[in-house]
Short mmCIF file of C-alpha atoms in Angstrom, two decimals:
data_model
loop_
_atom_site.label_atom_id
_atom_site.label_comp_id
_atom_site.label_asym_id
_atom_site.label_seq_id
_atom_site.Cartn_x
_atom_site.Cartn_y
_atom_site.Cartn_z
CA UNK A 1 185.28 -16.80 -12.62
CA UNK A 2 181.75 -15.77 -11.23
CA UNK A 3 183.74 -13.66 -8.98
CA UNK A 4 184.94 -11.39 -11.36
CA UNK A 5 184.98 -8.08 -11.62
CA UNK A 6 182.41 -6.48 -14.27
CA UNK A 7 183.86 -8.80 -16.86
CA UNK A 8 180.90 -10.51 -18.35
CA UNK A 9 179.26 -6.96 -18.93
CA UNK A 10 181.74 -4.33 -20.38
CA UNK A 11 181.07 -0.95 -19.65
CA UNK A 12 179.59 1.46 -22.08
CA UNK A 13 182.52 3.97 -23.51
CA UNK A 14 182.90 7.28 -21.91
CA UNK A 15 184.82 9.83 -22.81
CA UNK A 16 184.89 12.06 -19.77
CA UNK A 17 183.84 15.33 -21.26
CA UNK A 18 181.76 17.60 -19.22
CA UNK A 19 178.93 19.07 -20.64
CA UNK A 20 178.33 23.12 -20.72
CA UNK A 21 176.37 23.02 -17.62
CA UNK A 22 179.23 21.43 -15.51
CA UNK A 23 181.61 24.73 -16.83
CA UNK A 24 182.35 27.31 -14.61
CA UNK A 25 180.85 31.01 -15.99
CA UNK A 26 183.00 33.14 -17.60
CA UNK A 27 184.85 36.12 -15.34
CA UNK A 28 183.56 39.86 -16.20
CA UNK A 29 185.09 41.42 -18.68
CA UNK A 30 187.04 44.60 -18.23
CA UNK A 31 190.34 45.97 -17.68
CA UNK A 32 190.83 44.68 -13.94
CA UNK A 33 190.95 47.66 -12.66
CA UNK A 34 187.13 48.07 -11.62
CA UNK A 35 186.19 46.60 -8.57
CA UNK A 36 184.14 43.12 -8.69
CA UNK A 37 181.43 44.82 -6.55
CA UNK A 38 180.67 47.29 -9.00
CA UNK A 39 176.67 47.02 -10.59
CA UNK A 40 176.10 45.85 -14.00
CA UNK A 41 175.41 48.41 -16.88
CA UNK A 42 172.23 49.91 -16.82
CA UNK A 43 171.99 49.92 -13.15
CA UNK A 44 173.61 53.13 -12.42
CA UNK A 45 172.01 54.80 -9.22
CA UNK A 46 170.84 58.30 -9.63
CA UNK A 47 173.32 60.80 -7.71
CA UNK A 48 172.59 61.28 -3.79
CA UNK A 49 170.98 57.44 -3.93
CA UNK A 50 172.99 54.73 -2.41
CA UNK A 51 173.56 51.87 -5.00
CA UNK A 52 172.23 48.63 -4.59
CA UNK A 53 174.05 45.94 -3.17
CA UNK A 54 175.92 43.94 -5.75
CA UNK A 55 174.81 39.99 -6.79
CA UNK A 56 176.88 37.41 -4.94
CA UNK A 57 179.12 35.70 -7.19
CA UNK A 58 177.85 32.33 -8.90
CA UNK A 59 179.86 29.64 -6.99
CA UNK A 60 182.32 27.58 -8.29
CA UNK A 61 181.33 24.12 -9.55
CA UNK A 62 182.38 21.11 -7.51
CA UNK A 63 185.01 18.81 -9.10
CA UNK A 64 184.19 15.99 -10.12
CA UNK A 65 183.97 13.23 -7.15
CA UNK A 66 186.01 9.85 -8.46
CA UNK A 67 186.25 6.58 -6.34
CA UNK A 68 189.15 6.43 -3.87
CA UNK A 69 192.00 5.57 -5.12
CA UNK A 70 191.65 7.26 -8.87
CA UNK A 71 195.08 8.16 -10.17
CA UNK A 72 194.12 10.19 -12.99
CA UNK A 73 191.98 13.36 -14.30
CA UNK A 74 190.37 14.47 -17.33
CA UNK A 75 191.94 17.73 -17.53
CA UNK A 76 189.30 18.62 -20.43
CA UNK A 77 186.38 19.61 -17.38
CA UNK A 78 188.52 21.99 -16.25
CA UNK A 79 188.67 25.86 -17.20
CA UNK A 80 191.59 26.15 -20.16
CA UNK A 81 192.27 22.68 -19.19
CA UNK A 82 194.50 23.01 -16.10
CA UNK A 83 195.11 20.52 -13.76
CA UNK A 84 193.33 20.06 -10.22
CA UNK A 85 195.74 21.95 -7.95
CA UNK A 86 195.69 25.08 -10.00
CA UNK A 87 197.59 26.06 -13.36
CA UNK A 88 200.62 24.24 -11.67
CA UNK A 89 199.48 20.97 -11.29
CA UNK A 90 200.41 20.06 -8.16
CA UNK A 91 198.98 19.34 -4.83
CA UNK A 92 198.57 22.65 -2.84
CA UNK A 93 199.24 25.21 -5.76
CA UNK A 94 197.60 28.66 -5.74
CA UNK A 95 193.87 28.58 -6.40
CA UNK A 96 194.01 24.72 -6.26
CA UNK A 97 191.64 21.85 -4.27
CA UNK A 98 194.80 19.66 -4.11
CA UNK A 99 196.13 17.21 -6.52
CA UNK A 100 194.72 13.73 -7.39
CA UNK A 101 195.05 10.60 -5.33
CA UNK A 102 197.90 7.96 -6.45
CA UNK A 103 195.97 4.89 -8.08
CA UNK A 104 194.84 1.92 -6.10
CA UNK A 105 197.41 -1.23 -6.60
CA UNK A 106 195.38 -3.78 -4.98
CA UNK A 107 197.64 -6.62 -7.22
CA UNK A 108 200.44 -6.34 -9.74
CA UNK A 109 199.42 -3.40 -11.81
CA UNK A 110 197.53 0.09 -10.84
CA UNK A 111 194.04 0.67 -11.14
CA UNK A 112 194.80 3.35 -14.17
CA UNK A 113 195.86 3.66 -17.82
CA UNK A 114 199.08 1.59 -17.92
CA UNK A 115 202.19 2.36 -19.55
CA UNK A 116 204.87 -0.71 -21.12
CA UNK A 117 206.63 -0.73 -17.98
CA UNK A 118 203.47 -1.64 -15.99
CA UNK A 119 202.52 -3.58 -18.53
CA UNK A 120 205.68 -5.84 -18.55
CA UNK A 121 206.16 -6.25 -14.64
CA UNK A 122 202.43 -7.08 -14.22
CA UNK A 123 203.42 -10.04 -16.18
CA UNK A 124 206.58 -10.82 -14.02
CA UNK A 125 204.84 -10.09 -11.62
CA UNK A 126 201.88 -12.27 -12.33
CA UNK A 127 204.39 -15.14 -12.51
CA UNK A 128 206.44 -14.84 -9.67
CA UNK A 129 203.48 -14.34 -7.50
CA UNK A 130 201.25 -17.17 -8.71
CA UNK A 131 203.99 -19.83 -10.11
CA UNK A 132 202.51 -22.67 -8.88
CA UNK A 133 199.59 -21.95 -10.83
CA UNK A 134 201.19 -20.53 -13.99
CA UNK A 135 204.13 -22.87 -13.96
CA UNK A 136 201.79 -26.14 -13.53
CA UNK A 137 199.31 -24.67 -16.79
CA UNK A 138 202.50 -23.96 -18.88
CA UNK A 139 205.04 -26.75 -18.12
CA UNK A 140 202.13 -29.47 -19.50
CA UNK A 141 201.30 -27.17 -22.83
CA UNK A 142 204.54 -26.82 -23.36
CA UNK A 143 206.13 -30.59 -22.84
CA UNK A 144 202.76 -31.43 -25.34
CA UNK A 145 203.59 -28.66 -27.89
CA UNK A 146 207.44 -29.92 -27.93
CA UNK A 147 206.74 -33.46 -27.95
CA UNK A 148 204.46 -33.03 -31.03
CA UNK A 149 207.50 -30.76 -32.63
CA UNK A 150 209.77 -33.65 -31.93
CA UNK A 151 208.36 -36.12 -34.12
CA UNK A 152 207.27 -33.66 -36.86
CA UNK A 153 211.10 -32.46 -36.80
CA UNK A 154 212.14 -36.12 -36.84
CA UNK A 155 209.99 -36.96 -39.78
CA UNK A 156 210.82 -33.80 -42.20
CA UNK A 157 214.29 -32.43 -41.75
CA UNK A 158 215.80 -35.02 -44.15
CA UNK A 159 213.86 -33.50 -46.93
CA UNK A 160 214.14 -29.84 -45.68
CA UNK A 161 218.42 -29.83 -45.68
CA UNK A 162 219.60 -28.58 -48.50
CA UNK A 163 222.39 -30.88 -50.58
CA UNK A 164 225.90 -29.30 -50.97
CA UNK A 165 227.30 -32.16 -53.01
CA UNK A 166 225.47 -30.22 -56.15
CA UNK A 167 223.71 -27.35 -57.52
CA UNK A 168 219.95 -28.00 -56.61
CA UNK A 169 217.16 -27.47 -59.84
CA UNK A 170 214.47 -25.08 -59.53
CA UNK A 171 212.08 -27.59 -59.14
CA UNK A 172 214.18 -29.45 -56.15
CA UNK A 173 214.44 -26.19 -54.44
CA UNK A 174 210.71 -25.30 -55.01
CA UNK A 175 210.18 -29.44 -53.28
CA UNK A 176 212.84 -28.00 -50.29
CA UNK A 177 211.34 -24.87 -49.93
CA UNK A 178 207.84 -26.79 -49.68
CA UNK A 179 209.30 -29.31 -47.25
CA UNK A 180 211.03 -26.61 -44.91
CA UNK A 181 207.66 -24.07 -45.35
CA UNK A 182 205.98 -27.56 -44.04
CA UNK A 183 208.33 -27.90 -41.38
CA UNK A 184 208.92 -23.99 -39.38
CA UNK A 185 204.82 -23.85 -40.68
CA UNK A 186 204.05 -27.30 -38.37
CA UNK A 187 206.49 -25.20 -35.81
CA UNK A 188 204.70 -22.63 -35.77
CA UNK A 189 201.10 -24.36 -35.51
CA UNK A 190 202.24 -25.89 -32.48
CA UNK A 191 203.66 -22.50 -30.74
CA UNK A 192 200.63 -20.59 -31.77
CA UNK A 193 198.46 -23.19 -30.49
CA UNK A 194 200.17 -23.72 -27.16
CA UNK A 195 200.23 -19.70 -26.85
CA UNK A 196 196.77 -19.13 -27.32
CA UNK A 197 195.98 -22.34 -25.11
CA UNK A 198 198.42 -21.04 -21.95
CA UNK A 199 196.76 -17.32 -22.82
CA UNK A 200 193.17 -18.52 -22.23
CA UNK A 201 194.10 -20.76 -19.39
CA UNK A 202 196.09 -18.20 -17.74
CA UNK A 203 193.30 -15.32 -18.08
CA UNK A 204 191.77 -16.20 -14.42
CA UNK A 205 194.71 -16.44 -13.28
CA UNK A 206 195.77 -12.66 -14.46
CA UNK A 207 192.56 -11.52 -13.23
CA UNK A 208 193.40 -12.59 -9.64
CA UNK A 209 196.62 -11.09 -9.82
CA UNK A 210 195.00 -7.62 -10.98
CA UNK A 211 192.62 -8.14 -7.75
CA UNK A 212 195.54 -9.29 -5.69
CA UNK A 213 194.03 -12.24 -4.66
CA UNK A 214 195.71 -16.09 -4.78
CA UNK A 215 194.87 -18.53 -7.65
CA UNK A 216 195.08 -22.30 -7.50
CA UNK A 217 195.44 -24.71 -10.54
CA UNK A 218 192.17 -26.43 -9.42
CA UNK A 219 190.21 -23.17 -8.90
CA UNK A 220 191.58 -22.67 -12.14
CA UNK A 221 190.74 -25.66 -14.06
CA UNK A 222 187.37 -25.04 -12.17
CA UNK A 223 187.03 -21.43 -13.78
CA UNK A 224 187.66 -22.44 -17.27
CA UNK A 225 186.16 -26.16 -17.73
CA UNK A 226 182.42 -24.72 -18.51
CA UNK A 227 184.35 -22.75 -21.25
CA UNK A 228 186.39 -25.68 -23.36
CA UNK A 229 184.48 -26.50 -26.12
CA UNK A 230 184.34 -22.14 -26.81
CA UNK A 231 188.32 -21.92 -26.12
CA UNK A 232 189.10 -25.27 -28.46
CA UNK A 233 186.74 -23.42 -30.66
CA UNK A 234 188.09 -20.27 -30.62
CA UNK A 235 191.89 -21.46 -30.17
CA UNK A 236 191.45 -23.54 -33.48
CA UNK A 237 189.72 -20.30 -35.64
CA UNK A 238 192.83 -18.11 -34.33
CA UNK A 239 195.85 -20.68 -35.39
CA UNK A 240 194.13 -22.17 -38.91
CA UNK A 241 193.62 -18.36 -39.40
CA UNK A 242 197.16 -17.32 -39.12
CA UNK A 243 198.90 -20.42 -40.58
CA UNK A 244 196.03 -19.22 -43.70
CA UNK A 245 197.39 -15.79 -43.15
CA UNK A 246 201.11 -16.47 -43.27
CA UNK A 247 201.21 -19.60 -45.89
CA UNK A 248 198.33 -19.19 -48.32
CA UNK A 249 200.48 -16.29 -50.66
CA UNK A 250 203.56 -18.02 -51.21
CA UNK A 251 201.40 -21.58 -51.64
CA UNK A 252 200.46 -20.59 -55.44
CA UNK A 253 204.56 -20.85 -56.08
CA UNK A 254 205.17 -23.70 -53.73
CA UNK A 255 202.60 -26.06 -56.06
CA UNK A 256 203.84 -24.71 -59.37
CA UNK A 257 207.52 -25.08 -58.43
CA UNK A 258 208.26 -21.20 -59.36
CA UNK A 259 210.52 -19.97 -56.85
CA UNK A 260 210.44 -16.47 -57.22
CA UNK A 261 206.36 -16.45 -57.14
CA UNK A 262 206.80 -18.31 -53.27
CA UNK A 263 209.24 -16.29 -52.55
CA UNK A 264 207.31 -13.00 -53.57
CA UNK A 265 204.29 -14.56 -51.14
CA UNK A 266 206.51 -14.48 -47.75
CA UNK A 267 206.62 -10.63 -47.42
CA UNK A 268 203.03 -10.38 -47.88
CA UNK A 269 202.22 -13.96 -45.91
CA UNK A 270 204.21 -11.76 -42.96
CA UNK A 271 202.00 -8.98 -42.99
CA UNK A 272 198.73 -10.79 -43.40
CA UNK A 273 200.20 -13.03 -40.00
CA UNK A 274 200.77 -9.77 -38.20
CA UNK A 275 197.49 -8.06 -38.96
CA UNK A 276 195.42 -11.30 -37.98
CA UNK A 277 197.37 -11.62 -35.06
CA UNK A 278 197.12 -8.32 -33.38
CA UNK A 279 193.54 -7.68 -34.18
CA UNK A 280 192.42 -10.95 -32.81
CA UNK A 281 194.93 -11.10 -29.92
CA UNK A 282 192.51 -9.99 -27.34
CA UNK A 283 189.90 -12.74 -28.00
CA UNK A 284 191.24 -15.45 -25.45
CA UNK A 285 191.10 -12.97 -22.29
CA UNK A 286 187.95 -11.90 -23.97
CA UNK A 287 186.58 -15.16 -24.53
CA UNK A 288 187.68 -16.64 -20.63
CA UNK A 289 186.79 -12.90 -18.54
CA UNK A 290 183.34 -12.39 -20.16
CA UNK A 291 182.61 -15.93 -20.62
CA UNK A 292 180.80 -14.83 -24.39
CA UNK A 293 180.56 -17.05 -27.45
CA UNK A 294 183.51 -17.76 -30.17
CA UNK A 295 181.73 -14.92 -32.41
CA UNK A 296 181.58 -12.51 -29.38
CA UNK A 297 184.89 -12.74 -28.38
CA UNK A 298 186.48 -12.36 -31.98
CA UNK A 299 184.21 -9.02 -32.08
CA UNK A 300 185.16 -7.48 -28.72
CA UNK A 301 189.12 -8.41 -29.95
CA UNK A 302 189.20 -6.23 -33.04
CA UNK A 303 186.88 -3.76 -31.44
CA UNK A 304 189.40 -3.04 -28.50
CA UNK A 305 191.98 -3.12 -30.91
CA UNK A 306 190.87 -0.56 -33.59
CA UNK A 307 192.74 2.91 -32.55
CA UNK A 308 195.57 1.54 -31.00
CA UNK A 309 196.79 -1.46 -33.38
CA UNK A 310 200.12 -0.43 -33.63
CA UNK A 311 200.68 0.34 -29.97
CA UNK A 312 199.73 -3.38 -28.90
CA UNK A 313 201.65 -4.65 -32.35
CA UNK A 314 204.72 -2.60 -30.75
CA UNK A 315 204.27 -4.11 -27.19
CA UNK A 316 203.75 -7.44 -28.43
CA UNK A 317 206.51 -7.57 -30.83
CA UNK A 318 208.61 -6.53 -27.93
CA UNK A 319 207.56 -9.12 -25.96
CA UNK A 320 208.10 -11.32 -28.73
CA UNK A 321 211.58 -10.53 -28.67
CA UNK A 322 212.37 -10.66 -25.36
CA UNK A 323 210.70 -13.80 -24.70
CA UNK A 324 213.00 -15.56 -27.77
CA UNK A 325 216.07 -13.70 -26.28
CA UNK A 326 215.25 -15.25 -22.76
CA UNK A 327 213.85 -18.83 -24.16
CA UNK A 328 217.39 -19.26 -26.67
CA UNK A 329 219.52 -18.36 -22.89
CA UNK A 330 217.46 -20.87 -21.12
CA UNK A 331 217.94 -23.82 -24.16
CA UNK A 332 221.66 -22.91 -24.80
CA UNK A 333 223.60 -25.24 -22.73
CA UNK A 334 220.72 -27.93 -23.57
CA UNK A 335 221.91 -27.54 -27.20
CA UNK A 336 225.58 -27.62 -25.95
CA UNK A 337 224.92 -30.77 -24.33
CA UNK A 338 222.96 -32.20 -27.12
CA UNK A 339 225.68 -31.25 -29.41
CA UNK A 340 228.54 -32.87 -27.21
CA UNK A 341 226.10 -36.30 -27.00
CA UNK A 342 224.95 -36.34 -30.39
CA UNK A 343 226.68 -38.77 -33.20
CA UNK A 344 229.56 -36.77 -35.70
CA UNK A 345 229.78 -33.88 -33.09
CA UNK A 346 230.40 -30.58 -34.86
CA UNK A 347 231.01 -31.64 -37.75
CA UNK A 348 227.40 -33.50 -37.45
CA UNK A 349 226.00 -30.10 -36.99
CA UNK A 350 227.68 -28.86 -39.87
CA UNK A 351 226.33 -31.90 -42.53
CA UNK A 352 222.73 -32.09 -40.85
CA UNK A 353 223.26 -35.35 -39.45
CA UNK A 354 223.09 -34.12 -36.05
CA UNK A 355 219.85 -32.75 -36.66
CA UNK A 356 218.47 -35.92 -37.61
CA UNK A 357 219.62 -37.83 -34.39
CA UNK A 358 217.34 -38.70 -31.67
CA UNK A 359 219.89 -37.58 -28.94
CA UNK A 360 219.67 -34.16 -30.41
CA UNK A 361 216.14 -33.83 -31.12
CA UNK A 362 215.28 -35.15 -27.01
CA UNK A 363 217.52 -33.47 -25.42
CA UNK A 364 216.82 -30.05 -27.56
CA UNK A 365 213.18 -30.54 -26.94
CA UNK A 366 213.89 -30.77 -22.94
CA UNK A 367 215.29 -27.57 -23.06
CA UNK A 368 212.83 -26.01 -25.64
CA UNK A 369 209.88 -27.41 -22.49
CA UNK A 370 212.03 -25.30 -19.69
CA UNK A 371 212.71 -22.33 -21.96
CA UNK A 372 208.71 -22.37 -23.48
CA UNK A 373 207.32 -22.90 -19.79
CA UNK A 374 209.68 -19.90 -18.27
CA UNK A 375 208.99 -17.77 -21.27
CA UNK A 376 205.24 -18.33 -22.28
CA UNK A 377 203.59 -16.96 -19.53
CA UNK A 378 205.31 -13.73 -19.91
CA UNK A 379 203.56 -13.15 -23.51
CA UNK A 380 200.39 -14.03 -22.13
CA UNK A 381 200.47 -12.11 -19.22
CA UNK A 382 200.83 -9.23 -21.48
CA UNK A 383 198.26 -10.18 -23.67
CA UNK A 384 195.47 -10.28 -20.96
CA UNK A 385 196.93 -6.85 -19.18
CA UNK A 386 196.72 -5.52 -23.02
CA UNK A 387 192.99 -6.71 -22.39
CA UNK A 388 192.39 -4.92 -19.00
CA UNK A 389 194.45 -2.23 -20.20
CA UNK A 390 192.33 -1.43 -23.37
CA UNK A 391 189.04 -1.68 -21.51
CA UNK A 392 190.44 0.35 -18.75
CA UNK A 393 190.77 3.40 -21.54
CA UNK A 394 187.79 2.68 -23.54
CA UNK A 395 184.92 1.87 -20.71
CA UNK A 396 186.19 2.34 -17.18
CA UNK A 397 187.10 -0.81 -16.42
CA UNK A 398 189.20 0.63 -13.06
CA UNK A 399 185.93 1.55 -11.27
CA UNK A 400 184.99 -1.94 -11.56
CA UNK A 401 188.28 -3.47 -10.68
CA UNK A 402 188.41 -0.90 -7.78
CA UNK A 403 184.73 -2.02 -6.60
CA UNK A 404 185.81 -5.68 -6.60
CA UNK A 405 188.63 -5.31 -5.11
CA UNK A 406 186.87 -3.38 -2.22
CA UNK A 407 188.61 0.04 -3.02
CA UNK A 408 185.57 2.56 -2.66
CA UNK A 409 183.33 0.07 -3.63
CA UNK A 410 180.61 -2.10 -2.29
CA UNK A 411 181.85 -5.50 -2.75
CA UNK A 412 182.80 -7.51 -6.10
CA UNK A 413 181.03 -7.47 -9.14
CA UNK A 414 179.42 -11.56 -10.28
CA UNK A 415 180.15 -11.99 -13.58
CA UNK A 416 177.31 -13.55 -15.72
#
């Protein structure tokens, strides 16, 4: 995306103080009840003289002049903090220039701070308003990320059942725990790795919607093709990384058949997964909108983060939720059918041997390619407003995005 907007150079951090200069002087001191033309001390007039005139008053600084469309104000330039518009805070209030202009919208969020709201409709949003584009990237990730589940389920959910006929050993249950760890871990190589993929393919496509312009899967493709061998790169790093993060405590216990040992590793595998993941979250949109190396990418992710992990850890584990909430609605009635089709019924469900049927695994998967390609673009369409959200804060990213989008500015900003 040449055409983007400031991307490829972020903006240096400001943090909107005024300096002492900029404040207005202090009022006289006194009781009120002398007039304001009164001379200073020591400038009494003898009796009989006529005083001098008084100074004029110092006047009042100008406010601070923002681009059109600026939706918020830095409260801290202005005397005991008060709002433009006078102590009131609104437009129009005594002693006030009038409050601040609403933000631009040019696309699906405003050019301002966002809150989760914003946040999660720019992501509808984003997908109801491009879905050619989004649907198209998603719908092939996701039919390659199930198809690869199918055969891994296939191949290892014999071994990861657990036998009722008996009461397992500790070392067959250390083998079963291995075998389903090997299993929901493949599972979850192949979500994280289609999630990052539709994330970074998806960040131009974002980026338009921000601008409110129109996206096509071949502009696209276009966009990100001098960028592959970074994103396969990067993508790789970010999922070995977590499946590191999540497996690699409870892997001591898996090999030496102790039980309690791999079971002792999943709480801490869990909070090593969600540390990696939120501080590196950021690096696809980085990596795609400033068009930077592997390295640079993985930098500007945990240096956005740091100061506001837990808020994107909350919004994405809401996300999280509501995407599995949506995606299990969408593959319901596929698993009713599959059920209804599948050999033993039920009761096949109940022994495992459903599970191991390839009438249940295909259908399953066709709904688990509908639900992921509905549902997918909603996370990442968070992820990359997270993006524009944290630069927004941190380096006035919005005067950019307002300059591109030709909102007080001179025309769009070429990206390097």
């Amino acid at each position: 995306m040449n055409d983007s907007p400031g991307w490829a150079t972020p903006g240096s951090p400001s943090d909107g103080q005024g300096s002492e200069a900029d404040r207005p002087a202090a009022p006289p001191a006194g009781d009120g009840k002398w007039s304001a033309a009164q001379p200073p001390p020591g400038q009494w007039s003898s009796p009989g003289t006529t005083p001098p005139p008084p100074a004029p008053a110092p006047a009042p600084p100008a406010p601070p002049s923002r681009p059109a469309g600026w939706g918020s104000y830095d409260s801290s330039s202005q005397p005991g903090g008060q709002q433009p518009g006078g102590p009131y805070g609104y437009p129009g209030a005594p002693g006030g220039w009038g409050g601040p202009p609403p933000a631009a919208k040019p696309g699906v969020i405003p050019l301002r701070p966002l809150g989760l709201g914003e946040i999660l409709d720019g992501a509808v949003s984003t997908l109801r308003g491009h879905w050619r584009s989004v649907l198209s990237i998603s719908l092939v990730v996701a039919a390659l990320c199930q198809i690869g589940l199918l055969f891994v389920q296939r191949a290892t959910v014999d071994s990861a059942l657990l036998s009722t006929g008996r009461r397992p050993t500790d070392a067959e249950l250390a083998d079963q725990l291995g075998n389903t760890a090997f299993l929901y871990g493949a599972q979850y190589f192949l979500e994280a790795l289609g999630l990052f993929l539709v994330t970074a393919l998806l960040a131009p496509v974002v980026s338009s919607a921000v601008l409110g312009r129109t996206s096509t899967v071949s502009g696209t493709l276009k966009a990100v093709r001098p960028l592959a061998p970074r994103m396969i790169g990067l993508i790789a790093f970010l999922v070995l990384g977590a499946l590191a993060a999540a497996f690699v405590p409870a892997l001591p216990g898996i090999l030496t058949g102790n039980v309690t040992a791999a079971a002792l590793g999943v709480p801490v595998g869990l909070v090593l997964l969600a540390w990696f993941y939120v501080t590196f979250v950021l690096a696809p949109p980085a990596l795609m909108l400033e068009r930077g190396s592997v390295t640079d990418a993985l930098k500007r992710s945990a240096k956005l983060v740091r100061g506001s992990w837990w808020r994107i850890f909350g919004i994405s584990l809401l996300t999280w939720v509501l995407r599995t909430i949506t995606a299990g609605i969408i593959v319901m009635p596929f698993a009713g059918i599959a059920l209804f089709l599948a050999p033993g019924g039920f009761s096949g469900l109940l022994d495992g041997t459903a599970a191991t049927s390839w009438t249940f695994l295909i259908i399953t998967a066709l709904g688990g390619i509908i639900g992921s390609a509905v549902t997918v673009p909603m996370q990442t369409g968070v992820t990359t407003l997270l993006y524009v959200d944290q630069r927004i804060r941190r380096e006035a990213l919005d005067l950019e995005l307002a300059r591109a989008a030709g909102q007080g500015g001179a025309g769009p900003v070429t990206g390097g």
